[in-house]
Tab-separated table of C-alpha atoms and ligand atoms in Angstrom:
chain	number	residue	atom	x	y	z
A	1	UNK	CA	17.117	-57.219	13.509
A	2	UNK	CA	20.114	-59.375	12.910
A	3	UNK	CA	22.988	-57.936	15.600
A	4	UNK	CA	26.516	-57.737	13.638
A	5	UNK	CA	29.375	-57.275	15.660
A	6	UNK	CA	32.646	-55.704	14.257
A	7	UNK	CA	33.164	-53.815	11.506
A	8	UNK	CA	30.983	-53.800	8.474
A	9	UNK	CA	33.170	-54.453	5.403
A	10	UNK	CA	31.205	-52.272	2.756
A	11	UNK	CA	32.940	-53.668	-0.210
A	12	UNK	CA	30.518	-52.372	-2.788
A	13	UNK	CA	31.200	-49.813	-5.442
A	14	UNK	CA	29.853	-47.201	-4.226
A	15	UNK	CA	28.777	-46.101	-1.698
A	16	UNK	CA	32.485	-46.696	-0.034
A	17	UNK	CA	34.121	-46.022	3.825
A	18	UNK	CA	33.659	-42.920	4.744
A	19	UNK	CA	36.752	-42.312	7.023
A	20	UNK	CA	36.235	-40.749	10.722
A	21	UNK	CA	37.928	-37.847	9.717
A	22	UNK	CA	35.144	-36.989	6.989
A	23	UNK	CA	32.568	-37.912	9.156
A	24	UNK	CA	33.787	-35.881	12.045
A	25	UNK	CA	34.368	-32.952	9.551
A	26	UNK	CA	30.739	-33.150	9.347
A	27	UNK	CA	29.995	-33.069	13.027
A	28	UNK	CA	29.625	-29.400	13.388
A	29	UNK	CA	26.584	-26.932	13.496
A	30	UNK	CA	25.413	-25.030	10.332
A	31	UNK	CA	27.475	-22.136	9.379
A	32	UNK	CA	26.186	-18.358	8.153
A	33	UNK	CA	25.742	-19.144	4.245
A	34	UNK	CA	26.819	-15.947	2.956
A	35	UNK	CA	29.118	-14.754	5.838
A	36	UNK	CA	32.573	-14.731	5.318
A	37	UNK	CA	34.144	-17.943	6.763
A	38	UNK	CA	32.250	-20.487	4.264
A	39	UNK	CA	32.357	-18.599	1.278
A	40	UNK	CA	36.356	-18.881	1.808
A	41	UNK	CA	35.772	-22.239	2.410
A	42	UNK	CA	33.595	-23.120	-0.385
A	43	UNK	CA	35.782	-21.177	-2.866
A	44	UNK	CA	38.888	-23.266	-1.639
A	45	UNK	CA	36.829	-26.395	-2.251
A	46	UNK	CA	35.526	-25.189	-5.765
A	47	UNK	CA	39.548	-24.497	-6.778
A	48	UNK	CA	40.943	-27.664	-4.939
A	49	UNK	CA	39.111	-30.157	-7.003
A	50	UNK	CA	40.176	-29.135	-10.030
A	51	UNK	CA	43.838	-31.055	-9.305
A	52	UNK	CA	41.081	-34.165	-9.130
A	53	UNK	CA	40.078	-34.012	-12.466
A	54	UNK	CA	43.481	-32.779	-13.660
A	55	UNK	CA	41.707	-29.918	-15.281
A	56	UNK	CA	42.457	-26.115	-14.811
A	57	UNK	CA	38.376	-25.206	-15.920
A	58	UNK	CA	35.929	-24.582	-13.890
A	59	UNK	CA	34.130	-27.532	-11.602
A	60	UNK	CA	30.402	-27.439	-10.690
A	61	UNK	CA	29.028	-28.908	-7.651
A	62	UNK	CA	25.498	-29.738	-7.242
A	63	UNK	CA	23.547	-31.562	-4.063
A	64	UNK	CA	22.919	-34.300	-6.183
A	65	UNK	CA	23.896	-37.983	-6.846
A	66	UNK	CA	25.780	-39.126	-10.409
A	67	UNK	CA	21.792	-38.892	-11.936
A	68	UNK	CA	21.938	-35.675	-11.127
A	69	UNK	CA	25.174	-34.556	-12.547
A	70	UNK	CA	24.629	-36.520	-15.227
A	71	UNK	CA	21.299	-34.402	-15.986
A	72	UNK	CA	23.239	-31.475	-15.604
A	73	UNK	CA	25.853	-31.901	-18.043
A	74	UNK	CA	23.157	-33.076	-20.394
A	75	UNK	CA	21.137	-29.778	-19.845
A	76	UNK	CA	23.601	-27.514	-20.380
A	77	UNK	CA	25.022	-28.724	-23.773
A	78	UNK	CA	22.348	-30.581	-25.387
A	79	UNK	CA	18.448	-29.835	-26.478
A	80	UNK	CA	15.931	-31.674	-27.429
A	81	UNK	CA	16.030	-32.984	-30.489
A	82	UNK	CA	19.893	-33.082	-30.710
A	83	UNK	CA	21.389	-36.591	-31.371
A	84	UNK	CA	24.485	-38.451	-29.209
A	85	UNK	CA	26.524	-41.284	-29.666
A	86	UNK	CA	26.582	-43.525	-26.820
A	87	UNK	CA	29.260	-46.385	-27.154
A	88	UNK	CA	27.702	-49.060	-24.551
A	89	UNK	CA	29.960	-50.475	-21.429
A	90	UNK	CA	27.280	-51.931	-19.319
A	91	UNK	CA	23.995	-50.764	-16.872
A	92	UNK	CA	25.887	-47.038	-16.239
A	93	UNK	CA	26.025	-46.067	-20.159
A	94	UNK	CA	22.445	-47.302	-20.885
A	95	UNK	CA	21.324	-45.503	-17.971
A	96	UNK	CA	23.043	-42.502	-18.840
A	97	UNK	CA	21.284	-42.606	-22.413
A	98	UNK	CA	17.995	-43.293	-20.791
A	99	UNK	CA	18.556	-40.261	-19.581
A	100	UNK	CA	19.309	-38.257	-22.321
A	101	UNK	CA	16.628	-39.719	-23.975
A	102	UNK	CA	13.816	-38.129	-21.505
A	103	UNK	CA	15.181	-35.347	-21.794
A	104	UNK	CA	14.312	-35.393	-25.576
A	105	UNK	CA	18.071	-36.395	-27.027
A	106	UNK	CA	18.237	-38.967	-29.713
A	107	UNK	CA	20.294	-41.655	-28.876
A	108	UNK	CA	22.715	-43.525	-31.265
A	109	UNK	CA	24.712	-46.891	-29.398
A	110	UNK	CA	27.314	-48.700	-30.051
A	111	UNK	CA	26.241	-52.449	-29.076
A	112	UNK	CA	29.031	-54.313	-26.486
A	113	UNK	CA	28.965	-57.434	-24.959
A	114	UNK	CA	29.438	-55.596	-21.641
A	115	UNK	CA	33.352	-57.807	-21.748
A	116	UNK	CA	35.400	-55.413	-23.807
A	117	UNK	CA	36.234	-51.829	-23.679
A	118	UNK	CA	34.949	-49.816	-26.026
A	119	UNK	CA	36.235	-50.044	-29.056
A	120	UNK	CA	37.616	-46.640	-30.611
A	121	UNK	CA	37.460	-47.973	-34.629
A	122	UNK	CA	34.043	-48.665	-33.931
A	123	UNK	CA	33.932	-44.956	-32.568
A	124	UNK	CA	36.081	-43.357	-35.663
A	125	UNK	CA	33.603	-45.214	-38.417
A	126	UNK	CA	30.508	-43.938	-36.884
A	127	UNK	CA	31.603	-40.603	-36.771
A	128	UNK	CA	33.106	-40.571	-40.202
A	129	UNK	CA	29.715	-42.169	-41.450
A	130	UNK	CA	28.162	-39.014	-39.849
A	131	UNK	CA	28.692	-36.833	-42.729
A	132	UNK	CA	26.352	-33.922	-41.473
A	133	UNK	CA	28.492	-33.514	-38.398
A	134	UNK	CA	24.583	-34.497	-36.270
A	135	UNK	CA	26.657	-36.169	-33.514
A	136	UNK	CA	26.544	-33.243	-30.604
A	137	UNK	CA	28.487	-35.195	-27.956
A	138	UNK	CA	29.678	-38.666	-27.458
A	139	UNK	CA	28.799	-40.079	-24.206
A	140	UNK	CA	31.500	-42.596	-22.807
A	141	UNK	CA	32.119	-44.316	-19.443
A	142	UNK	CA	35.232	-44.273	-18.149
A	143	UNK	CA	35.324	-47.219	-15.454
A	144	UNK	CA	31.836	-48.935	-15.961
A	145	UNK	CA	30.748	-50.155	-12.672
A	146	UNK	CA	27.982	-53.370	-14.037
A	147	UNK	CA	31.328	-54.205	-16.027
A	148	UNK	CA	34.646	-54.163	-13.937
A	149	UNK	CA	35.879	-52.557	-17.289
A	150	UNK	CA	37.999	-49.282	-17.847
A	151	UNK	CA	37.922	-47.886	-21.551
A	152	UNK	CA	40.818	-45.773	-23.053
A	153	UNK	CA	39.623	-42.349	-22.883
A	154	UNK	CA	42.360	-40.852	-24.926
A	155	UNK	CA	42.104	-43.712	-28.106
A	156	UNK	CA	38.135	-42.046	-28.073
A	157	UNK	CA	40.099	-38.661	-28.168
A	158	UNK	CA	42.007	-40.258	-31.294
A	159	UNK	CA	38.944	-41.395	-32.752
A	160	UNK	CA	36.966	-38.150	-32.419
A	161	UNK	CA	40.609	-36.197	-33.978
A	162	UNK	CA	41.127	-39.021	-37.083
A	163	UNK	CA	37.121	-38.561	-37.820
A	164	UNK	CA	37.725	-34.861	-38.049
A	165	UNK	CA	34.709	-34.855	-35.725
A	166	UNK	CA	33.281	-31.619	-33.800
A	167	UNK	CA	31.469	-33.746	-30.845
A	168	UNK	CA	31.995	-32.879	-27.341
A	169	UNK	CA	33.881	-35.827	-25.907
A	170	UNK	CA	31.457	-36.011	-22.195
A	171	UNK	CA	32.835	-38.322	-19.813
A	172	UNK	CA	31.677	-40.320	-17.099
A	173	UNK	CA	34.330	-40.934	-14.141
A	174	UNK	CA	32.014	-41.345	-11.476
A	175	UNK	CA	34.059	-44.961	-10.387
A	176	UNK	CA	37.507	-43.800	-11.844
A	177	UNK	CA	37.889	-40.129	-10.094
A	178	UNK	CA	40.430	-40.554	-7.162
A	179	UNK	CA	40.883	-44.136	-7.986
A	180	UNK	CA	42.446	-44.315	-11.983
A	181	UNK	CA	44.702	-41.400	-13.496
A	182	UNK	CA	42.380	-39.165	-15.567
A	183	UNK	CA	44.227	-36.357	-17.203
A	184	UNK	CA	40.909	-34.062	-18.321
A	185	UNK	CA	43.033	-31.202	-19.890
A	186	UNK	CA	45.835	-33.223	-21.357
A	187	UNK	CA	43.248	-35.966	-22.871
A	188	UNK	CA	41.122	-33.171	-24.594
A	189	UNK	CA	37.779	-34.556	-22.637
A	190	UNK	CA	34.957	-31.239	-22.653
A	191	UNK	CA	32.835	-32.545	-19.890
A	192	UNK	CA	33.689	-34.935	-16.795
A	193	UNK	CA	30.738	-36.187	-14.490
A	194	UNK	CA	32.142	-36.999	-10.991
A	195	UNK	CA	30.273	-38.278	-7.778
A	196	UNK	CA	31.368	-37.839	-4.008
A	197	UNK	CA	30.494	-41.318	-2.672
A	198	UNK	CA	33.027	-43.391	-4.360
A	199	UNK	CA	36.717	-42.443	-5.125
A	200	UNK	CA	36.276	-39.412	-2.809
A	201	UNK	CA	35.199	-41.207	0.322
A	202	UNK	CA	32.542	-38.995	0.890
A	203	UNK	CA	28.615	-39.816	1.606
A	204	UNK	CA	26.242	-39.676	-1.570
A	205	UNK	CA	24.848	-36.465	-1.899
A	206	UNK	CA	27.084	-34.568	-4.817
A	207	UNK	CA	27.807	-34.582	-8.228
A	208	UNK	CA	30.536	-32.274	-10.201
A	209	UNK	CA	30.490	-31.781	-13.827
A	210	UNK	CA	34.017	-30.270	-14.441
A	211	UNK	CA	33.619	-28.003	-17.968
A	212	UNK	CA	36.249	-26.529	-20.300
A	213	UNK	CA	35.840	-23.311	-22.483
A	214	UNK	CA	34.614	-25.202	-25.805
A	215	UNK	CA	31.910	-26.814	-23.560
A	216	UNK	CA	30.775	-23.665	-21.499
A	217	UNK	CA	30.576	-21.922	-24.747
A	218	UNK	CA	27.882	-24.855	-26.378
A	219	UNK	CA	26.381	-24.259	-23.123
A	220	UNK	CA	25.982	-20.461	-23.225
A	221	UNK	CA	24.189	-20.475	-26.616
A	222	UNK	CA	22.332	-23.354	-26.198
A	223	UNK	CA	21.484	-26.197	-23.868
A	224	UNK	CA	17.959	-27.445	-22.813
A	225	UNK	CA	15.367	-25.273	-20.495
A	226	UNK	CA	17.046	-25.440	-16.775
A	227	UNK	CA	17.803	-23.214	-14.052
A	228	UNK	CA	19.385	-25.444	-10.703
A	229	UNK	CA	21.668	-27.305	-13.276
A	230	UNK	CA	23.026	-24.079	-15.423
A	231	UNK	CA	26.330	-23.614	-15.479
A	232	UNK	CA	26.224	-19.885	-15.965
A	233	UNK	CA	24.461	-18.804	-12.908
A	234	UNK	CA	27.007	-21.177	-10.799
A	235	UNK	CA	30.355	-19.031	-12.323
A	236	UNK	CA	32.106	-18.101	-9.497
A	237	UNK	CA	34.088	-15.089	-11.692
A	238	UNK	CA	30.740	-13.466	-12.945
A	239	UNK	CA	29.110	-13.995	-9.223
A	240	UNK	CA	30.800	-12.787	-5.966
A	241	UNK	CA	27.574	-14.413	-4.128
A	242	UNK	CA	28.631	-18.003	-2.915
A	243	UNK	CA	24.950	-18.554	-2.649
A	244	UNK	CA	24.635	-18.368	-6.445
A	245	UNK	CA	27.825	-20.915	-6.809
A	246	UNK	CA	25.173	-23.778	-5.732
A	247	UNK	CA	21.806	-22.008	-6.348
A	248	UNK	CA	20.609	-21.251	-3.386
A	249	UNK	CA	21.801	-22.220	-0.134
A	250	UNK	CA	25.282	-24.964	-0.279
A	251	UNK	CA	24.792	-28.287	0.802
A	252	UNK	CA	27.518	-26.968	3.893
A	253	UNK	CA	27.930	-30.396	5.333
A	254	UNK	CA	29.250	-32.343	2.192
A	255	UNK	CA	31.198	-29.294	1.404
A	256	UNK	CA	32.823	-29.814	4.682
A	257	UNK	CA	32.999	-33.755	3.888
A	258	UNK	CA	34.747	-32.776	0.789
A	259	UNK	CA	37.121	-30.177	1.844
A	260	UNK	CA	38.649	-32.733	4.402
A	261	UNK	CA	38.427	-35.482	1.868
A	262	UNK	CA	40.465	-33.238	-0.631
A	263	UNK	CA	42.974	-32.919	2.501
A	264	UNK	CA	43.104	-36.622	2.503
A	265	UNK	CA	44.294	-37.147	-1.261
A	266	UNK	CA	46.655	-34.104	-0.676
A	267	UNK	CA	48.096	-36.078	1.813
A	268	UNK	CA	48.306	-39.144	0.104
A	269	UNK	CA	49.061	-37.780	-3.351
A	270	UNK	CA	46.896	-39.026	-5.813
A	271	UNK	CA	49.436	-40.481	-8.116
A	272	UNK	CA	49.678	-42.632	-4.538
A	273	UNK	CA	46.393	-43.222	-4.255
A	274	UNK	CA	46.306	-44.678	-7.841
A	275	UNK	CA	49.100	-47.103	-7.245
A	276	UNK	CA	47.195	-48.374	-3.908
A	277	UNK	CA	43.766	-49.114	-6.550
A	278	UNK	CA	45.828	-50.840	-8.779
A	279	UNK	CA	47.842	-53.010	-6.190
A	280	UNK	CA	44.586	-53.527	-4.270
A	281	UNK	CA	42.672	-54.614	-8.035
A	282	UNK	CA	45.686	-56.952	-8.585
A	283	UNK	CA	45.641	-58.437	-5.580
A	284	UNK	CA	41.849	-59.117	-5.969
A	285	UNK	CA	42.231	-60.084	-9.270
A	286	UNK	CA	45.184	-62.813	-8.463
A	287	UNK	CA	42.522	-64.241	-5.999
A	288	UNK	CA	39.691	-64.847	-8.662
A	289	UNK	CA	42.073	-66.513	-11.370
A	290	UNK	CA	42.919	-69.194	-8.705
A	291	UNK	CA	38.936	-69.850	-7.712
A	292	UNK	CA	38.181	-69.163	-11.414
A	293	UNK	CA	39.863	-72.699	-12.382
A	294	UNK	CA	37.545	-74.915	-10.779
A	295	UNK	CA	35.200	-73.394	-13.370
A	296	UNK	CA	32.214	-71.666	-11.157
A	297	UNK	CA	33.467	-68.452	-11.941
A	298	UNK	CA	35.080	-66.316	-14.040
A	299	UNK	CA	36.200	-62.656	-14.228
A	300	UNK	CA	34.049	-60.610	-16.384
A	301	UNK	CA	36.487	-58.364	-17.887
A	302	UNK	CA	38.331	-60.753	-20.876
A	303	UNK	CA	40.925	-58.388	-21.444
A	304	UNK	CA	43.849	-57.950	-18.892
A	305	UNK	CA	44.622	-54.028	-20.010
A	306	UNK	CA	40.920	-53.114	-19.508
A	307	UNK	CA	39.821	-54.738	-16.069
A	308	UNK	CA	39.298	-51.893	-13.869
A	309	UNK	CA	40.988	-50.922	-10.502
A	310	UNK	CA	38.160	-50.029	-8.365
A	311	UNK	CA	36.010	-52.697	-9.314
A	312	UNK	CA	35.597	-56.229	-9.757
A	313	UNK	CA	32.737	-57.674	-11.724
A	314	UNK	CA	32.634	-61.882	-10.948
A	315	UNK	CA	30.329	-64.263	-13.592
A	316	UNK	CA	29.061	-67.141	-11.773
A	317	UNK	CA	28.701	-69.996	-14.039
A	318	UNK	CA	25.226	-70.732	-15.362
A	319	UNK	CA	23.364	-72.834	-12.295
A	320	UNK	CA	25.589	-70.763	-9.266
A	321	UNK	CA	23.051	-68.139	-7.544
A	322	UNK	CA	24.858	-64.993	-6.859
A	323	UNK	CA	22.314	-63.559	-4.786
A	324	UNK	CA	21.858	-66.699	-2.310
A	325	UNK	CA	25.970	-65.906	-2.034
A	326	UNK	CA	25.300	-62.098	-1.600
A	327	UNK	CA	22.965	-62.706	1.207
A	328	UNK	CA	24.665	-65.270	2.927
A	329	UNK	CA	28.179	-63.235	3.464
A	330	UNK	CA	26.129	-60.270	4.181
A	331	UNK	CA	24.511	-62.014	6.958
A	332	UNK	CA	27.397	-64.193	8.255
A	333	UNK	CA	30.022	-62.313	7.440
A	334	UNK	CA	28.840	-58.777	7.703
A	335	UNK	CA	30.478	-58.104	4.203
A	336	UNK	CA	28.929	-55.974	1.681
A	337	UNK	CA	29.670	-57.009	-1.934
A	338	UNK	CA	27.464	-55.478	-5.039
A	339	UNK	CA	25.595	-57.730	-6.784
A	340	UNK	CA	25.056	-57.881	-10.695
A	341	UNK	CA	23.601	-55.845	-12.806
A	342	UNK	CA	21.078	-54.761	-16.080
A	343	UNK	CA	21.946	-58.455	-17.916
A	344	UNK	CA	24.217	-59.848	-15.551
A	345	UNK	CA	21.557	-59.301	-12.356
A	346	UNK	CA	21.914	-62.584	-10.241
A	347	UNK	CA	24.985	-63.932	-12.198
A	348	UNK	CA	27.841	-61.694	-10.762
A	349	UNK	CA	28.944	-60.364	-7.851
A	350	UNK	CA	31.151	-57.095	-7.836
A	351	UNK	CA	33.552	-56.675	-5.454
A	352	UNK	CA	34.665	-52.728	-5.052
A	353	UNK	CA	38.207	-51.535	-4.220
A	354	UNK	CA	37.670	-47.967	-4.257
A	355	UNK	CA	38.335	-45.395	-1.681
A	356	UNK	CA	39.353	-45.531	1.356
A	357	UNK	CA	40.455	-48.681	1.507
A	358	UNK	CA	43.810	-50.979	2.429
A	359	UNK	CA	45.037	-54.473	2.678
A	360	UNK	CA	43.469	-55.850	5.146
A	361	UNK	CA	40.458	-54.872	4.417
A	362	UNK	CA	40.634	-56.735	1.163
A	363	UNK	CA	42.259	-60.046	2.091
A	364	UNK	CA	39.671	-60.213	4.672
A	365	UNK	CA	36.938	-59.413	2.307
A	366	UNK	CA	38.317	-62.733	0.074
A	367	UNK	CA	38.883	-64.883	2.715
A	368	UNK	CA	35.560	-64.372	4.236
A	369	UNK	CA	33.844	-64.478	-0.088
A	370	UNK	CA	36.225	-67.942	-0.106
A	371	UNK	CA	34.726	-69.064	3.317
A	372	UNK	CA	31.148	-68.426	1.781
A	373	UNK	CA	31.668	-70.325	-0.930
A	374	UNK	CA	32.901	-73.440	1.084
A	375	UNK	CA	29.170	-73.122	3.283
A	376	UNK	CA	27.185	-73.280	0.039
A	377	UNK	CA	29.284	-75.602	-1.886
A	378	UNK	CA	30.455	-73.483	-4.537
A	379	UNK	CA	33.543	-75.199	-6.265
A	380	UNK	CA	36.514	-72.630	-6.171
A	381	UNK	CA	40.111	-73.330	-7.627
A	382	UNK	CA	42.412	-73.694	-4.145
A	383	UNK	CA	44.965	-70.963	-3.435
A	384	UNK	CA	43.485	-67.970	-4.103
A	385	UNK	CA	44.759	-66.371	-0.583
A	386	UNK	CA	48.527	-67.256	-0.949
A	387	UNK	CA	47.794	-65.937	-4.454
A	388	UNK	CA	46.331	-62.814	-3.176
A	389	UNK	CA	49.250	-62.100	-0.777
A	390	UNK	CA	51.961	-63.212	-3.262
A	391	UNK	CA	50.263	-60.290	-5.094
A	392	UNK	CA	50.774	-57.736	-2.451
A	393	UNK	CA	54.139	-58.810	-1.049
A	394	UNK	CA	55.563	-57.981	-5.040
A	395	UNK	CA	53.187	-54.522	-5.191
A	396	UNK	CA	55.506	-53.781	-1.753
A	397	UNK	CA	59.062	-54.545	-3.263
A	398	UNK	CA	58.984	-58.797	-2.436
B	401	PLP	C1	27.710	-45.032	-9.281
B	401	PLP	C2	27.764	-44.667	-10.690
B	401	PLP	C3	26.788	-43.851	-11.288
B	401	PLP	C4	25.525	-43.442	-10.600
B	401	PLP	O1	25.716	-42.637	-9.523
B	401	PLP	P1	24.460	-42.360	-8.550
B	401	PLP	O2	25.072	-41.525	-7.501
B	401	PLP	O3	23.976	-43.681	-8.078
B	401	PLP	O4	23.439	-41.657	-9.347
B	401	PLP	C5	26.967	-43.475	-12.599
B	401	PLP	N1	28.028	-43.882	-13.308
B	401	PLP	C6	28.969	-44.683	-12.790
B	401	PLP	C7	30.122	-45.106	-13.636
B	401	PLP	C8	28.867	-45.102	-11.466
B	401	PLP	O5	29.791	-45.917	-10.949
């Protein structure tokens, strides 16, 4: 085993630092499931994310990972047989249909070259072409994590309207919640998929699908054969029985990883916690462009508007191994950085700003992806650091 001193610098999107105060929120013995203590707790927890997704309907919280809560939402408004459109980002939205797919949904995508946003005229003229109103849902990533990329959630909102469409709008925000400003309620989305280990700084281990009325009611009439994933058996009005809110016994420890994590963002504010993404993206971004013009590299995202804040996908230029680079500041540098993905798998790396993360952190994450470049001879534009501070010293009033 290779011995790393220091801190590890998980830089990946997903799973992100888990602070010490989650982690000691943890470090407690089991509590009495049904006795008074933790269903107050677990009912705080089940109102006090709903400020997360901006949404005043009800959130669901399974002990699962973003699969999971993506089956779930799935299950409850779809059956087989029913048809989606899925307007591609990158590996998250074809997984996500692949999905949908075994669970007997026809899939309809909208092709992308995994650079761009998606494209909401491309949205409107497929759902005006869809004259029998078949669409049931459109499926749409909000920050796609293969891509770097963040599409416009409330232009697909305009494009559903102007189509005079009935879809449910069910959105992904997995690498966005916590991290980007999603407005659920005021952006008209039905469904929003969330996942603990990223924005919320928790371990892997749950998945939310936050519903509004139009959506529960699709899913009390219809919906696919389920029982762990349905929504109705989880309402906390209908059942006093916390034990039925997560069907069967509550994954207690990541509800007490949560609760303090929910503290956390309190604390912070979230609008707060927004502007610290997007100075922490720029300031990673401001680095690439400098290495980016000795031609090696490039940032994936092509449009400025649409590059994400939690994440940022790197294309290697064609003979540049981003693997060999991968391993090598893992192993010297005790870095973590995500590699590529689906099409781009060994020609990008991702580097993720999301969570609970600061300054520091990411200059020395560049300065140690620079120094790794100089050991294997990768040719990187000079002044990417002074670029990268210049960037931070104007986010802090310079
Ligand atoms: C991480 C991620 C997922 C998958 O989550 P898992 O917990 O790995 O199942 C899905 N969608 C997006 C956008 C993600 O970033």
């Amino acid at each position: 085993m290779t011995v790393r001193r220091g801190r590890n610098f998980l830089q990946t999107p997903g799973p992100t630092n888990i602070p010490e105060r989650v982690l000691r929120a943890m470090h407690q013995p089991a509590w009495e499931y049904s006795g008074p203590d933790f269903i107050a707790l677990a009912r705080q927890c089940l109102y006090d994310i709903r400020p997360i997704f901006k949404t005043e309907g009800e959130v669901f919280i399974y002990a699962s990972n973003g699969h999971g809560a993506w089956e779930a939402a799935l299950s409850n408004i779809l059956s087989p047989g029913d048809k989606v459109l899925v307007p591609e980002t990158g590996l998250f939205s074809f997984a996500w249909g692949a999905v949908a797919k075994q669970l007997g949904v026809t899939i309809d995508t909208i092709d992308n070259d995994w650079r761009h946003a998606i494209d909401p005229n491309q949205v409107e003229d497929r759902l005006r072409a869809d004259t029998a109103g078949a669409y049931r849902a459109i499926l749409m990533v909000h920050t796609e994590t293969a891509s770097g990329i963040t599409s416009d959630i409330q232009a697909v909102r305009q494009a559903i309207d102007a189509a005079g469409h009935g879809a449910l709008l069910v959105v992904d925000v997995i690498a966005s919640l916590a991290c980007t400003d999603f407005r659920m309620d005021e952006w008209g989305v039905d469904v929003a998929i969330g996942g603990s280990q990223k924005g919320l700084m928790c371990p892997p281990g749950l998945g939310f699908n936050a519903v509004n009325g139009k959506a529960r009611a699709v899913g009390n009439q219809g919906g696919s054969p389920r029982s762990y994933w349905d929504w109705r058996s989880r309402d906390m009005d209908k059942n006093p029985e916390a034990y039925r809110w997560f069907a069967g016994t509550a994954p207690e420890h990541m509800i007490f990883a949560l609760c303090e994590a929910l503290v956390m963002l309190e604390e912070e504010g979230l609008e707060a916690a927004f502007a610290r993404h997007r100075r922490l993206g720029n300031c990673t971004r401001a680095a690439v462009e400098a290495w980016a013009t000795a031609g090696a590299m490039e940032l994936n995202a092509l449009v400025p508007e649409q590059r994400a804040e939690s994440i940022t996908t790197i294309r290697m230029a064609e003979g540049f191994d981003a693997k060999a680079f991968q391993s090598l500041l893992r192993d010297r540098f005790n870095v973590a950085v995500g590699g590529g993905l689906g099409q781009l798998d060994g020609k990008a790396f991702r580097i993720g700003h999301m969570g609970d993360i600061n300054e520091p952190m990411i200059l020395g994450t560049l300065a140690s992806i620079e120094a790794v470049f100089q050991i294997l001879g990768i040719p990187y534009g000079e002044g990417a650091l002074p670029a990268a501070i210049a960037s931070l010293a104007r986010a802090h009033g310079k």
